[in-house]
Coordinates of N, CA and C in Angstrom, one line a residue:
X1 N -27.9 13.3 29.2 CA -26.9 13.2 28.1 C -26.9 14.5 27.3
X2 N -25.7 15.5 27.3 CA -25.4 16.3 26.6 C -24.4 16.3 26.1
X3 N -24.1 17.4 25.0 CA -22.9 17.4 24.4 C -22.0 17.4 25.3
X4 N -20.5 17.1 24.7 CA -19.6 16.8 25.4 C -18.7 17.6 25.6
X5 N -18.8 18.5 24.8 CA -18.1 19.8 24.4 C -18.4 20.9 23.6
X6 N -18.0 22.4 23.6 CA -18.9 22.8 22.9 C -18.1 22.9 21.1
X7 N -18.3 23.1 20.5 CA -18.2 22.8 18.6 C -18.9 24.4 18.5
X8 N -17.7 25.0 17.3 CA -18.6 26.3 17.1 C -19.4 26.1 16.4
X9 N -20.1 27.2 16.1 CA -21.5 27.2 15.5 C -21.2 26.8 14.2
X10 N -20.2 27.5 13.4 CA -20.3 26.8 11.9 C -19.5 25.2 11.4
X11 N -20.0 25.2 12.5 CA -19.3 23.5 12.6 C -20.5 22.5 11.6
X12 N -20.8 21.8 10.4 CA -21.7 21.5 10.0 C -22.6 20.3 11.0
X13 N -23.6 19.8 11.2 CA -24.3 19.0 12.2 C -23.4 17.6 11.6
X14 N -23.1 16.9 10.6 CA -22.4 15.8 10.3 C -21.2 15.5 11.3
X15 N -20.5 16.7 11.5 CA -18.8 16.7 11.8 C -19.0 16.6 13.2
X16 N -20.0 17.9 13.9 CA -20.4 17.6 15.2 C -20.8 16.2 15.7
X17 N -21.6 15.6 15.2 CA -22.2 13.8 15.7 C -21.1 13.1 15.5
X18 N -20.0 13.4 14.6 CA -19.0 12.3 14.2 C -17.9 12.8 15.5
X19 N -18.0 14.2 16.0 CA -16.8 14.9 16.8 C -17.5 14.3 18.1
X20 N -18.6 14.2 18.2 CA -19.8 13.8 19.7 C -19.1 12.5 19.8
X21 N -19.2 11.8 19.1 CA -19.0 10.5 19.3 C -17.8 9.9 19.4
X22 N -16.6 10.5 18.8 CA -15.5 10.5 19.1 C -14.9 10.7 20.5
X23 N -15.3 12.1 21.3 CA -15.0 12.1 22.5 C -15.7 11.5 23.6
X24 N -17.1 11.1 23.3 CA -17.0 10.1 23.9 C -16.5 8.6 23.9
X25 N -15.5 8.3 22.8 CA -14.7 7.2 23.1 C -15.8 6.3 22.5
X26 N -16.6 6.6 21.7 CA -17.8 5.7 21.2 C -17.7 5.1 19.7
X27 N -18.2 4.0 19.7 CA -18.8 3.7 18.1 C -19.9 4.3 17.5
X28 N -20.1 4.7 16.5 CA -21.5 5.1 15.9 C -21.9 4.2 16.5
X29 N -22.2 3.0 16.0 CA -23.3 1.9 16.6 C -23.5 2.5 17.9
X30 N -22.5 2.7 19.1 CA -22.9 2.9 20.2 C -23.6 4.2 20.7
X31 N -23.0 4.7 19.8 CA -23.4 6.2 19.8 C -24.9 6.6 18.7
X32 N -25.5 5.7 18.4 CA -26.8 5.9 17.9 C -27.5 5.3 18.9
X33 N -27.4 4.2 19.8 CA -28.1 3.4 20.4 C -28.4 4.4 21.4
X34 N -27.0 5.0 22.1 CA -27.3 5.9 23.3 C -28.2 7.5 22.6
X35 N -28.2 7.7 21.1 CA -29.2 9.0 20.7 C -30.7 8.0 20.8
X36 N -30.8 7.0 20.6 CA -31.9 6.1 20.2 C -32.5 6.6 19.4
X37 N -31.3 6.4 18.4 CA -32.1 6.5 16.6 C -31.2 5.4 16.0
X38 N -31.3 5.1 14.6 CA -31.3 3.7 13.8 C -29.5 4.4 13.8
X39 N -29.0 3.3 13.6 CA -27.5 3.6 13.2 C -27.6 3.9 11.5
X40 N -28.5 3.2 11.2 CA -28.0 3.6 9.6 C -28.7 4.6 9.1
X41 N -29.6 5.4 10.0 CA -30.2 6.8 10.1 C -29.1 7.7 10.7
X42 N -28.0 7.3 11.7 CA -27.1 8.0 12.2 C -26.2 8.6 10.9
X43 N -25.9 7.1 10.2 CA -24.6 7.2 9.5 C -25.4 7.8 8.0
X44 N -26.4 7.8 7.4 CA -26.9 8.4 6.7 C -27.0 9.7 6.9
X45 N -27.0 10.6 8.4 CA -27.0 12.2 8.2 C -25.5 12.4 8.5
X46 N -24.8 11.7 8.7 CA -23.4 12.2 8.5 C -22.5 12.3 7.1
X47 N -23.5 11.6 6.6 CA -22.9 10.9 5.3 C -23.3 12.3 4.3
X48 N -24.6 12.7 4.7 CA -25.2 13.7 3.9 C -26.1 13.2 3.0
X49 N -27.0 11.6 3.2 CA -27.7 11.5 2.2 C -28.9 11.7 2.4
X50 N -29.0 12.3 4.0 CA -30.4 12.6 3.8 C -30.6 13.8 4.3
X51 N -30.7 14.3 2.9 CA -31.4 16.0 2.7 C -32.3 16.5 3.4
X52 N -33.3 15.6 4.1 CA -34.7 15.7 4.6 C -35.0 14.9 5.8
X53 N -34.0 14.7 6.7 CA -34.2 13.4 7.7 C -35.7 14.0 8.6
X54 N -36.1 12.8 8.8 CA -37.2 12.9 9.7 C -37.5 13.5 11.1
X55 N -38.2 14.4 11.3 CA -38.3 15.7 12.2 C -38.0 14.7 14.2
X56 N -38.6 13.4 13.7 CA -38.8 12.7 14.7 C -36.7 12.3 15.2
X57 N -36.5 12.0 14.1 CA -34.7 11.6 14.2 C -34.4 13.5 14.5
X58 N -34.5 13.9 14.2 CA -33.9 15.5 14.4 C -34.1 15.9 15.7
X59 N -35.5 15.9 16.2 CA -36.3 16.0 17.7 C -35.9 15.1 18.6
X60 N -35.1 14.0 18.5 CA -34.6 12.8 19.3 C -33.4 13.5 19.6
X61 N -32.2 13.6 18.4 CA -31.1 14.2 18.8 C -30.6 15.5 19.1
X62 N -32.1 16.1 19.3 CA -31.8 17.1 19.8 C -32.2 17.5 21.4
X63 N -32.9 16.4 21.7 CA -33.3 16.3 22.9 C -32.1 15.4 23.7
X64 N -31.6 14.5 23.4 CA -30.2 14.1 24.1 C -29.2 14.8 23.8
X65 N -28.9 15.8 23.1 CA -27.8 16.2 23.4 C -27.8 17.7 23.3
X66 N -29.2 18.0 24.0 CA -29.3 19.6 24.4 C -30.0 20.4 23.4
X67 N -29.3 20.0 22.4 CA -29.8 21.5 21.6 C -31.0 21.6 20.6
X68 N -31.1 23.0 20.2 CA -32.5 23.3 19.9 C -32.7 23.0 18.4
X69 N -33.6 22.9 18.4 CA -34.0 22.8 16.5 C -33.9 23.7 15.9
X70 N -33.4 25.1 16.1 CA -33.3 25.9 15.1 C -31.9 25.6 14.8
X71 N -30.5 25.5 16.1 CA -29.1 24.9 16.2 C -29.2 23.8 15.3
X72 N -30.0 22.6 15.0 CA -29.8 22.0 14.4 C -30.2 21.6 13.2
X73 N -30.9 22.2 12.9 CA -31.7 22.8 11.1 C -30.4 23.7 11.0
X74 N -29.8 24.7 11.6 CA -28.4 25.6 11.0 C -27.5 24.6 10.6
X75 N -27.1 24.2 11.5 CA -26.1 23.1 11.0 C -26.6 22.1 9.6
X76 N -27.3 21.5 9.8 CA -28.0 20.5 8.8 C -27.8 21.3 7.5
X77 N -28.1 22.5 7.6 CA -28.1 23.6 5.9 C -26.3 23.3 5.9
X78 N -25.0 23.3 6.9 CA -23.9 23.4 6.2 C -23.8 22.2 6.0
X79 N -22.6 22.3 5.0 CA -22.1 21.0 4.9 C -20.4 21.2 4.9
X80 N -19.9 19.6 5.2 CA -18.6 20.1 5.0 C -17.6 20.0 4.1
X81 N -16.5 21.4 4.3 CA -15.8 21.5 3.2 C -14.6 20.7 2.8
X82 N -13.9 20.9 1.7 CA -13.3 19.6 0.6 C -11.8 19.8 1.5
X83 N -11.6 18.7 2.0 CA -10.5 18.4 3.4 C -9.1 17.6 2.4
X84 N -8.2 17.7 3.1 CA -7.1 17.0 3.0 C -7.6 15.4 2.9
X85 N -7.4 14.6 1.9 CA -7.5 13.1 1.8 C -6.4 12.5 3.0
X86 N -7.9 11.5 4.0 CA -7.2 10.7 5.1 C -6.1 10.5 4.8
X87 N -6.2 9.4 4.2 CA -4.9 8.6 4.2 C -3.5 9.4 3.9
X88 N -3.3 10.6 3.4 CA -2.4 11.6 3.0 C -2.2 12.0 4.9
X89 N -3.2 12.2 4.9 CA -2.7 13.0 6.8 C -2.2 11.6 7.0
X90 N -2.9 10.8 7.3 CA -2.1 9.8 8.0 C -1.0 9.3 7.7
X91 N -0.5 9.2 6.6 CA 0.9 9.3 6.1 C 2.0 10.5 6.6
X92 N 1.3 11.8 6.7 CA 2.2 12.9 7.3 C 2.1 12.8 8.7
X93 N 1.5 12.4 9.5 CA 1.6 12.2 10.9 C 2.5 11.1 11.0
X94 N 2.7 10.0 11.1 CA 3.0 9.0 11.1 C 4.6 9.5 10.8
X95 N 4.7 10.2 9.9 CA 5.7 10.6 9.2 C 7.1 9.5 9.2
X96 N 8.7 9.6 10.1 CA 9.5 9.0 10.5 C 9.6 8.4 11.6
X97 N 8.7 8.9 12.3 CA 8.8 8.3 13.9 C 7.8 7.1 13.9
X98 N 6.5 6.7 12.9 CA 5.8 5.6 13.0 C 5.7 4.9 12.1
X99 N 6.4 3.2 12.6 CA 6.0 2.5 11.4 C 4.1 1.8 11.8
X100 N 4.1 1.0 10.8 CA 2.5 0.8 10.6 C 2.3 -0.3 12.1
X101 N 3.6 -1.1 12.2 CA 3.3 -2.0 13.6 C 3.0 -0.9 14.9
X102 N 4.4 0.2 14.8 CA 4.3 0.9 16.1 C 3.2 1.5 16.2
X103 N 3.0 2.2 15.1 CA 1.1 2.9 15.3 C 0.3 1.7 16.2
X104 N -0.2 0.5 15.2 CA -1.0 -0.3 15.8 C -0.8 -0.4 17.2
X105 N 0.4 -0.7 17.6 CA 0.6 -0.9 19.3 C 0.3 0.4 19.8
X106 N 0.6 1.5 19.3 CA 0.0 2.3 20.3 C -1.5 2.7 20.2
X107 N -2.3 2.7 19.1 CA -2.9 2.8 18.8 C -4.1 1.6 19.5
X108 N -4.0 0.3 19.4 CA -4.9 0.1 19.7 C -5.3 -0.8 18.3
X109 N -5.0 -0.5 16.8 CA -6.2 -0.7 16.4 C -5.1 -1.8 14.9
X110 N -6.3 -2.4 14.7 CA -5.2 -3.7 14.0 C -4.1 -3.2 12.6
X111 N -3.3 -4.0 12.3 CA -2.5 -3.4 11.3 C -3.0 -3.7 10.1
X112 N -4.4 -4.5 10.1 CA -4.8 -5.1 8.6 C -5.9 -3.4 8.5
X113 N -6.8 -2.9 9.5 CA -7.4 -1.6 9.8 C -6.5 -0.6 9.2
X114 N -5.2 -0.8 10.1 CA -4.4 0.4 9.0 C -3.9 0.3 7.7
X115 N -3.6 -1.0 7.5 CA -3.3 -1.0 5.8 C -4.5 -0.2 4.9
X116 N -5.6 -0.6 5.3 CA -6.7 -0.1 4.7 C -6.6 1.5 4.6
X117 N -6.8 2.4 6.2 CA -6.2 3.4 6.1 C -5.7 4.1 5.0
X118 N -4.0 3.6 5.0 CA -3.3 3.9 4.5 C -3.3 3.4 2.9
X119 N -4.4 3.2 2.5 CA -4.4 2.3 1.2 C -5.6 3.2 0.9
X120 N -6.1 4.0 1.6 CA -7.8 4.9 0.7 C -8.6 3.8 0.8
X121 N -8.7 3.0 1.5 CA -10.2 2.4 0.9 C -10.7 2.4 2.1
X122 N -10.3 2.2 3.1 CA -11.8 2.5 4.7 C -11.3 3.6 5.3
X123 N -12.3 4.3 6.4 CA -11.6 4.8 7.1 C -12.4 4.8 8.7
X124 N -11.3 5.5 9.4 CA -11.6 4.8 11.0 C -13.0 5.1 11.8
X125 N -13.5 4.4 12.6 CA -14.7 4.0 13.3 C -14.6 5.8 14.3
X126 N -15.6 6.5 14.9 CA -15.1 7.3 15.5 C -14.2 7.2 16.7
X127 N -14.7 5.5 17.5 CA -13.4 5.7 18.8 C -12.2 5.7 18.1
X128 N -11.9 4.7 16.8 CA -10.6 4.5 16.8 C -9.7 5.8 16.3
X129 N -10.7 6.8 15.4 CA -10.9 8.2 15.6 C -10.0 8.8 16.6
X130 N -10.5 8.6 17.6 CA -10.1 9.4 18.6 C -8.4 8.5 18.9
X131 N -8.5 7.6 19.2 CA -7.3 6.7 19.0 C -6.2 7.7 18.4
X132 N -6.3 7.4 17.5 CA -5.6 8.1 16.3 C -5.1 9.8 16.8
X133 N -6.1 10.6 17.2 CA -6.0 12.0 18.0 C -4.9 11.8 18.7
X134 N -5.0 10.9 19.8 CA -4.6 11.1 20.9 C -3.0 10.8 20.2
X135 N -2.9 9.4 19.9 CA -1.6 9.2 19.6 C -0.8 10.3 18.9
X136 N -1.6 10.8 17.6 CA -1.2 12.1 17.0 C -1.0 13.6 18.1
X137 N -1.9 13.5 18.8 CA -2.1 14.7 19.8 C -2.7 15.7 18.9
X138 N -3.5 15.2 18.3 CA -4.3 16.5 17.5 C -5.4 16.6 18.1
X139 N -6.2 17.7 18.0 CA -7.5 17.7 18.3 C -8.7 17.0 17.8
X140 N -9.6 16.7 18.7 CA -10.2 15.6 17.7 C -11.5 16.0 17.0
X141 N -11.6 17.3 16.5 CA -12.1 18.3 15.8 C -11.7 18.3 14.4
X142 N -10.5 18.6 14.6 CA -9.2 18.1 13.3 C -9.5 16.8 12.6
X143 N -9.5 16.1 12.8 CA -9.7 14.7 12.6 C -10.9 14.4 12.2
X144 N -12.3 14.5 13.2 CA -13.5 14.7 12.9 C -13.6 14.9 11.6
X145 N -12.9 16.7 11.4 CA -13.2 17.2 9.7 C -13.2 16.8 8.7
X146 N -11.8 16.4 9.1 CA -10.8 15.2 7.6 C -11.8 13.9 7.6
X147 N -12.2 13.2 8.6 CA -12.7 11.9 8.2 C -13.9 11.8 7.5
X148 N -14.9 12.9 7.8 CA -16.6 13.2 7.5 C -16.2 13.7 5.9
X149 N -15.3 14.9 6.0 CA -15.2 14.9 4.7 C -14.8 13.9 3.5
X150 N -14.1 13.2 3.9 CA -13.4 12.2 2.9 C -14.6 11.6 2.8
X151 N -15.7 11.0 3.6 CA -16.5 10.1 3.5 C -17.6 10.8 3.0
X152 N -18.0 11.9 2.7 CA -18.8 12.5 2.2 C -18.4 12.5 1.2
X153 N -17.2 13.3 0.6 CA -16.9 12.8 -0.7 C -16.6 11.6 -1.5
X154 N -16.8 10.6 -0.8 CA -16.8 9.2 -1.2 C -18.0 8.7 -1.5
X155 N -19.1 9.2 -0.7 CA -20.1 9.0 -0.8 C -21.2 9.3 -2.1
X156 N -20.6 10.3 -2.6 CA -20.7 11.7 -3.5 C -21.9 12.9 -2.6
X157 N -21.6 12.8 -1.8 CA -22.6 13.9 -1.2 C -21.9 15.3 -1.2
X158 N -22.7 16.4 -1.0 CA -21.7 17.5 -0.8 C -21.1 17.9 -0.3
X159 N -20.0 18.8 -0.7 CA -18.8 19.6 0.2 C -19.0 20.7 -0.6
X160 N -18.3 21.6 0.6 CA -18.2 23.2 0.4 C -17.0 23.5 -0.1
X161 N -16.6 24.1 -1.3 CA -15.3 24.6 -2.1 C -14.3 24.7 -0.4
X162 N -13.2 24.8 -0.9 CA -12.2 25.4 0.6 C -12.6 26.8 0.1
X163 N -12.3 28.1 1.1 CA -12.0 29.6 0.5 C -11.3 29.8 -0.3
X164 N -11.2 30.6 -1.2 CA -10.4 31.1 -2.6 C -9.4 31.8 -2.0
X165 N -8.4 31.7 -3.0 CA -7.1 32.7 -2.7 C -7.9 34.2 -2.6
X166 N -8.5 34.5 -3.0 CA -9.0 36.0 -3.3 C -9.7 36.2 -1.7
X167 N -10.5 35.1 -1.0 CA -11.3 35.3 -0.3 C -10.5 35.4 1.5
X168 N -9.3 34.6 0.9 CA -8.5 34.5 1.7 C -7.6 36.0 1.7
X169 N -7.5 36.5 0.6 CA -6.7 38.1 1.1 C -7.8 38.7 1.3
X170 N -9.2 38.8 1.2 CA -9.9 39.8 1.6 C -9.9 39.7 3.1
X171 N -9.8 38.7 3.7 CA -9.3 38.4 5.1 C -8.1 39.2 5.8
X172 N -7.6 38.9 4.9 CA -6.1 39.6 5.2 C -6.0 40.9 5.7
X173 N -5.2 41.2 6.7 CA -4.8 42.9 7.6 C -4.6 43.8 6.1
X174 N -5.0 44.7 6.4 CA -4.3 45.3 5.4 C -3.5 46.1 5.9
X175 N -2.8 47.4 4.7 CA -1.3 48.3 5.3 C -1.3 48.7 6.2
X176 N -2.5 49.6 6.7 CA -2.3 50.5 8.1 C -2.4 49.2 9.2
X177 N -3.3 48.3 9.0 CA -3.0 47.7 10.4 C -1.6 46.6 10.4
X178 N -1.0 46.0 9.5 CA 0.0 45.8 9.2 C 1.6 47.0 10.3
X179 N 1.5 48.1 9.5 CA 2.3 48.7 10.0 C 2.0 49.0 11.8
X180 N 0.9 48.7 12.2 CA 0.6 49.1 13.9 C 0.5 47.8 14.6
X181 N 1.2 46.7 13.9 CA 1.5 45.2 14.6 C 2.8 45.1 15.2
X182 N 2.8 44.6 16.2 CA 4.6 44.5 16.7 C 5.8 43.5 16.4
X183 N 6.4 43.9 16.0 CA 7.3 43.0 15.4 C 7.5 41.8 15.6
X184 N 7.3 40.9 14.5 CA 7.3 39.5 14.8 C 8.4 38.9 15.6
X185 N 7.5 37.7 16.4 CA 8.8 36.9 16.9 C 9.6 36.0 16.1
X186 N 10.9 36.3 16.4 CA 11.7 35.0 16.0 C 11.5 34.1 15.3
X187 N 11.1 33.6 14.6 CA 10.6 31.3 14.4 C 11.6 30.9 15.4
X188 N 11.0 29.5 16.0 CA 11.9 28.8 16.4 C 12.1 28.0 15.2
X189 N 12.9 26.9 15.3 CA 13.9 26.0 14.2 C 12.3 24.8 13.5
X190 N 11.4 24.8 14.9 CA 10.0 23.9 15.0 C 9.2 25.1 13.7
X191 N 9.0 26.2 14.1 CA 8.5 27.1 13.5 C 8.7 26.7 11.9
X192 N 9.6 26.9 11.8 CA 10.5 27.3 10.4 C 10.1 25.9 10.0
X193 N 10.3 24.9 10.0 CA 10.1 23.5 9.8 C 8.6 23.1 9.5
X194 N 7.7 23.9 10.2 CA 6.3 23.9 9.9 C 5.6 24.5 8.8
X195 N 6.7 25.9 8.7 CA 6.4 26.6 7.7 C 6.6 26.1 6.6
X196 N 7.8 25.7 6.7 CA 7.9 24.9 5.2 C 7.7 23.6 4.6
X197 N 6.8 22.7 5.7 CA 6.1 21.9 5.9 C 4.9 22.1 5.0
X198 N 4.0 23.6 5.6 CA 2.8 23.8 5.1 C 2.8 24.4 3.5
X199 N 4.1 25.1 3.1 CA 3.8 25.2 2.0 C 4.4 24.1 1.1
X200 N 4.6 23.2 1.3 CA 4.9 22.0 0.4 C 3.5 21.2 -0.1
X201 N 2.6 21.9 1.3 CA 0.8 21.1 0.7 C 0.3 22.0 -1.0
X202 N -0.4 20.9 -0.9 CA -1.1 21.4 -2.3 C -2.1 22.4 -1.8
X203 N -2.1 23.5 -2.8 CA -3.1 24.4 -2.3 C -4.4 24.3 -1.9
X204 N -5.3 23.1 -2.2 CA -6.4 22.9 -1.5 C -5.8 22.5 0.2
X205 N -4.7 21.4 0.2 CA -4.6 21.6 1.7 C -4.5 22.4 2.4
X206 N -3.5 23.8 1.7 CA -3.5 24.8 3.0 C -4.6 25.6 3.1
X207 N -5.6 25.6 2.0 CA -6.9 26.7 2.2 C -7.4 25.6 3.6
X208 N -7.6 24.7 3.4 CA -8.2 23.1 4.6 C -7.6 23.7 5.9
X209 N -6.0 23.8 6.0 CA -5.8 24.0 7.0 C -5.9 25.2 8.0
X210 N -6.1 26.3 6.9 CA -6.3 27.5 7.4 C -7.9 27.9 7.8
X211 N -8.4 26.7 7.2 CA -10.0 27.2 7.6 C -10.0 26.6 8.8
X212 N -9.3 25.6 9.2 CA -9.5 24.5 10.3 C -8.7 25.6 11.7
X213 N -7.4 26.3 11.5 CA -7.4 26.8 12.4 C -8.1 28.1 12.8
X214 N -9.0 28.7 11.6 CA -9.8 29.5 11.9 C -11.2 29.2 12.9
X215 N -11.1 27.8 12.5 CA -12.3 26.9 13.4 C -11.3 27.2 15.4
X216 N -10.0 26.9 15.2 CA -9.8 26.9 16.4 C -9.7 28.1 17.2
X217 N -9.4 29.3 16.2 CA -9.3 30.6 17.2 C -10.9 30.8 17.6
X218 N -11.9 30.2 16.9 CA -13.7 30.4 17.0 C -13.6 29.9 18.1
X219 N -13.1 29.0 18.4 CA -13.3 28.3 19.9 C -12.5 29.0 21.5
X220 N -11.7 29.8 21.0 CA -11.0 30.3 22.2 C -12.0 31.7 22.7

């Protein structure tokens, strides 16, 4: 038993176990039994309430799913940053094309589950997690983020500020490489529509989303 995929490095260890378990199509419950550690030791270091988990729980999950203890003391120090509120994504996904029955039918997962959803007060199990991906066709990295986060911050445990406007232009090309880029393409009509899609988020979401696709180019 190893990971299932690889997660970049600054991926916090919470989001990875919750992303682990997701692609394997798993429940925590199931997905602690097959690390063989307590589920509510599972969902406690995802949660972030344990600052200090036990070297023996750390040494377990690090031996099923490969990796070393320095990999997972790194991770353990991040934590994750302050995400788009579920139920807000799941309202924008769903957008015109899903009502709450069609989701369930394709989804799999009951309509009283998604009221909740879509009401802020639960949120989804990792398989149904992945559910939700697939139907959406998002990655389930994406997903992973937004759900660990919300539930961290529900939990009151920590999250990491998103990057600052400031931190975000220090990112930014500056003139000379600016002028030695080749002229942009076109938008398509999808383009344009996205664009103006993303700036209608509130500015915590777009710093969220811009870190998340910075997560994605880490991966290529």
């Amino acid at each position: 038993m190893t990971l299932s995929s690889t997660v970049p490095a600054q991926v916090p260890l919470s989001i990875m176990l919750f992303h682990e378990a997701m692609v394997r199509n798993q429940s925590l419950n199931k997905f602690a039994t097959d690390l063989e550690v307590g589920t509510l030791s599972l969902r406690q270091l995802i949660l972030g309430k344990t600052k200090h988990p036990r070297q023996k729980t750390l040494q377990m999950i690090g031996d099923k799913l490969g990796l070393s203890a320095q990999e997972l003391n790194q991770r353990l120090e991040s934590v994750p940053t302050m995400a788009q509120t579920f139920h807000e994504w799941l309202k924008q996904q769903m957008g015109h094309e899903f009502t709450r029955i069609k989701l369930a039918k394709a989804s799999k997962i009951s309509d009283g589950a998604l009221r909740n959803y879509l009401n802020g007060q639960t949120f989804p199990d990792a398989d149904q997690a992945l559910r939700l991906a697939e139907v959406f066709q998002v990655p389930p990295l994406e997903l992973a983020t937004i759900v660990v986060s919300n539930q961290v911050f529900q939990a009151g445990g920590k999250l990491a500020a998103p990057p600052s406007e400031s931190e975000e232009a220090a990112h930014a090309p500056d003139e000379a490489e600016i002028t030695t880029m080749p002229p942009p393409i076109p938008s398509s009509h999808d383009e344009t529509q996205l664009l103006s899609l993303w700036r209608q988020l509130h500015p915590q979401a777009r710093r969220a989303t811009l870190g998340y696709i910075a997560m994605l180019l880490a991966e290529r």
